[in-house]
């Protein structure tokens, strides 16, 4: 039976698998960290528009989100099963998952 997560209906087994793996099932429809181009690099802002912590910046760097991606959303939770989404140069949606999620799925 499906369950609602962040206002989106998802298969119950996905949410259960995430929980069993010690992860939090999230969607990019929920508030997250946004990436904006700034000069030759990027700036990152939390859902309230504030700067992100040094720990979050390290986690974001480790995700290796391609600079060509646009409309980037980054999970605010380090244990979120989905860590980032964005659009590639051809407009296709791309995903970065938590390492643990890739192990169990």
PDB file of C-alpha atoms in Angstrom:
ATOM      1  CA  UNK A   1       0.000   0.000   0.000  1.00  0.00           C
ATOM      2  CA  UNK A   2       1.429   3.431  -0.916  1.00  0.00           C
ATOM      3  CA  UNK A   3       2.334   5.997   1.742  1.00  0.00           C
ATOM      4  CA  UNK A   4       2.593   9.799   1.603  1.00  0.00           C
ATOM      5  CA  UNK A   5       6.073  11.288   1.983  1.00  0.00           C
ATOM      6  CA  UNK A   6       6.425  15.070   1.777  1.00  0.00           C
ATOM      7  CA  UNK A   7       3.001  15.222   0.135  1.00  0.00           C
ATOM      8  CA  UNK A   8       3.962  12.727  -2.569  1.00  0.00           C
ATOM      9  CA  UNK A   9       2.639   9.155  -2.744  1.00  0.00           C
ATOM     10  CA  UNK A  10       5.441   6.563  -2.846  1.00  0.00           C
ATOM     11  CA  UNK A  11       5.487   2.767  -2.695  1.00  0.00           C
ATOM     12  CA  UNK A  12       5.471   1.650   0.931  1.00  0.00           C
ATOM     13  CA  UNK A  13       8.313  -0.771   0.308  1.00  0.00           C
ATOM     14  CA  UNK A  14      10.652   2.083  -0.760  1.00  0.00           C
ATOM     15  CA  UNK A  15       9.986   4.032   2.423  1.00  0.00           C
ATOM     16  CA  UNK A  16      10.368   0.850   4.489  1.00  0.00           C
ATOM     17  CA  UNK A  17      13.634  -0.114   2.787  1.00  0.00           C
ATOM     18  CA  UNK A  18      15.029   3.365   3.439  1.00  0.00           C
ATOM     19  CA  UNK A  19      14.072   3.157   7.106  1.00  0.00           C
ATOM     20  CA  UNK A  20      15.562  -0.328   7.481  1.00  0.00           C
ATOM     21  CA  UNK A  21      18.805   0.954   5.934  1.00  0.00           C
ATOM     22  CA  UNK A  22      18.949   3.801   8.445  1.00  0.00           C
ATOM     23  CA  UNK A  23      17.974   6.358   5.827  1.00  0.00           C
ATOM     24  CA  UNK A  24      15.200   8.882   5.490  1.00  0.00           C
ATOM     25  CA  UNK A  25      12.997   8.592   2.388  1.00  0.00           C
ATOM     26  CA  UNK A  26      12.814  12.051   0.770  1.00  0.00           C
ATOM     27  CA  UNK A  27      11.673  13.625  -2.480  1.00  0.00           C
ATOM     28  CA  UNK A  28      12.918  16.690  -4.293  1.00  0.00           C
ATOM     29  CA  UNK A  29       9.435  18.168  -3.883  1.00  0.00           C
ATOM     30  CA  UNK A  30      10.384  18.941  -0.278  1.00  0.00           C
ATOM     31  CA  UNK A  31      12.405  22.043   0.653  1.00  0.00           C
ATOM     32  CA  UNK A  32      16.123  21.567   0.203  1.00  0.00           C
ATOM     33  CA  UNK A  33      19.411  23.249  -0.505  1.00  0.00           C
ATOM     34  CA  UNK A  34      19.622  25.176  -3.783  1.00  0.00           C
ATOM     35  CA  UNK A  35      22.704  25.790  -5.905  1.00  0.00           C
ATOM     36  CA  UNK A  36      23.199  29.095  -7.704  1.00  0.00           C
ATOM     37  CA  UNK A  37      26.015  30.085 -10.017  1.00  0.00           C
ATOM     38  CA  UNK A  38      28.226  32.735  -8.449  1.00  0.00           C
ATOM     39  CA  UNK A  39      31.164  34.008 -10.505  1.00  0.00           C
ATOM     40  CA  UNK A  40      33.249  31.003 -11.506  1.00  0.00           C
ATOM     41  CA  UNK A  41      31.724  28.793  -8.807  1.00  0.00           C
ATOM     42  CA  UNK A  42      28.486  28.204  -6.942  1.00  0.00           C
ATOM     43  CA  UNK A  43      26.767  29.355  -3.787  1.00  0.00           C
ATOM     44  CA  UNK A  44      24.478  27.133  -1.747  1.00  0.00           C
ATOM     45  CA  UNK A  45      21.436  28.292   0.222  1.00  0.00           C
ATOM     46  CA  UNK A  46      19.166  26.388   2.572  1.00  0.00           C
ATOM     47  CA  UNK A  47      15.378  26.326   2.234  1.00  0.00           C
ATOM     48  CA  UNK A  48      15.108  29.595   4.185  1.00  0.00           C
ATOM     49  CA  UNK A  49      17.674  31.354   1.975  1.00  0.00           C
ATOM     50  CA  UNK A  50      20.450  31.203   4.553  1.00  0.00           C
ATOM     51  CA  UNK A  51      23.986  29.937   3.988  1.00  0.00           C
ATOM     52  CA  UNK A  52      24.714  26.247   4.501  1.00  0.00           C
ATOM     53  CA  UNK A  53      27.101  24.907   7.140  1.00  0.00           C
ATOM     54  CA  UNK A  54      30.681  23.848   6.445  1.00  0.00           C
ATOM     55  CA  UNK A  55      29.610  20.234   6.984  1.00  0.00           C
ATOM     56  CA  UNK A  56      26.902  20.545   4.338  1.00  0.00           C
ATOM     57  CA  UNK A  57      29.385  22.130   1.910  1.00  0.00           C
ATOM     58  CA  UNK A  58      31.745  19.175   2.397  1.00  0.00           C
ATOM     59  CA  UNK A  59      28.900  16.712   1.790  1.00  0.00           C
ATOM     60  CA  UNK A  60      27.848  18.640  -1.332  1.00  0.00           C
ATOM     61  CA  UNK A  61      31.421  18.581  -2.682  1.00  0.00           C
ATOM     62  CA  UNK A  62      31.561  14.818  -2.103  1.00  0.00           C
ATOM     63  CA  UNK A  63      28.397  14.370  -4.206  1.00  0.00           C
ATOM     64  CA  UNK A  64      30.359  15.653  -7.234  1.00  0.00           C
ATOM     65  CA  UNK A  65      27.334  17.308  -8.826  1.00  0.00           C
ATOM     66  CA  UNK A  66      28.327  18.193 -12.392  1.00  0.00           C
ATOM     67  CA  UNK A  67      28.664  21.949 -12.999  1.00  0.00           C
ATOM     68  CA  UNK A  68      26.539  21.595 -16.142  1.00  0.00           C
ATOM     69  CA  UNK A  69      23.487  20.560 -14.110  1.00  0.00           C
ATOM     70  CA  UNK A  70      20.788  23.202 -13.707  1.00  0.00           C
ATOM     71  CA  UNK A  71      17.819  23.438 -11.335  1.00  0.00           C
ATOM     72  CA  UNK A  72      19.832  21.599  -8.668  1.00  0.00           C
ATOM     73  CA  UNK A  73      18.111  20.425  -5.468  1.00  0.00           C
ATOM     74  CA  UNK A  74      20.209  18.994  -2.626  1.00  0.00           C
ATOM     75  CA  UNK A  75      18.762  17.075   0.301  1.00  0.00           C
ATOM     76  CA  UNK A  76      19.134  18.953   3.598  1.00  0.00           C
ATOM     77  CA  UNK A  77      19.419  15.629   5.468  1.00  0.00           C
ATOM     78  CA  UNK A  78      22.762  13.781   5.330  1.00  0.00           C
ATOM     79  CA  UNK A  79      20.864  10.470   5.685  1.00  0.00           C
ATOM     80  CA  UNK A  80      18.311  11.180   2.937  1.00  0.00           C
ATOM     81  CA  UNK A  81      18.082   8.288   0.458  1.00  0.00           C
ATOM     82  CA  UNK A  82      18.064  10.820  -2.403  1.00  0.00           C
ATOM     83  CA  UNK A  83      20.928  13.280  -2.034  1.00  0.00           C
ATOM     84  CA  UNK A  84      20.555  15.509  -5.111  1.00  0.00           C
ATOM     85  CA  UNK A  85      18.706  16.030  -8.372  1.00  0.00           C
ATOM     86  CA  UNK A  86      19.313  18.317 -11.318  1.00  0.00           C
ATOM     87  CA  UNK A  87      18.867  18.722 -15.053  1.00  0.00           C
ATOM     88  CA  UNK A  88      21.662  17.834 -17.447  1.00  0.00           C
ATOM     89  CA  UNK A  89      22.554  19.881 -20.546  1.00  0.00           C
ATOM     90  CA  UNK A  90      19.819  18.087 -22.521  1.00  0.00           C
ATOM     91  CA  UNK A  91      17.178  18.783 -19.854  1.00  0.00           C
ATOM     92  CA  UNK A  92      17.011  15.209 -18.528  1.00  0.00           C
ATOM     93  CA  UNK A  93      16.506  14.785 -14.803  1.00  0.00           C
ATOM     94  CA  UNK A  94      19.511  13.221 -13.072  1.00  0.00           C
ATOM     95  CA  UNK A  95      19.779  11.779  -9.567  1.00  0.00           C
ATOM     96  CA  UNK A  96      22.463  11.278  -6.899  1.00  0.00           C
ATOM     97  CA  UNK A  97      21.568   8.703  -4.233  1.00  0.00           C
ATOM     98  CA  UNK A  98      23.046   8.014  -0.807  1.00  0.00           C
ATOM     99  CA  UNK A  99      25.735   5.305  -0.977  1.00  0.00           C
ATOM    100  CA  UNK A 100      23.763   3.144   1.459  1.00  0.00           C
ATOM    101  CA  UNK A 101      20.627   3.360  -0.742  1.00  0.00           C
ATOM    102  CA  UNK A 102      22.597   2.097  -3.746  1.00  0.00           C
ATOM    103  CA  UNK A 103      23.809  -0.839  -1.643  1.00  0.00           C
ATOM    104  CA  UNK A 104      20.318  -1.937  -0.564  1.00  0.00           C
ATOM    105  CA  UNK A 105      18.403  -1.248  -3.795  1.00  0.00           C
TER     106      UNK A 105
END
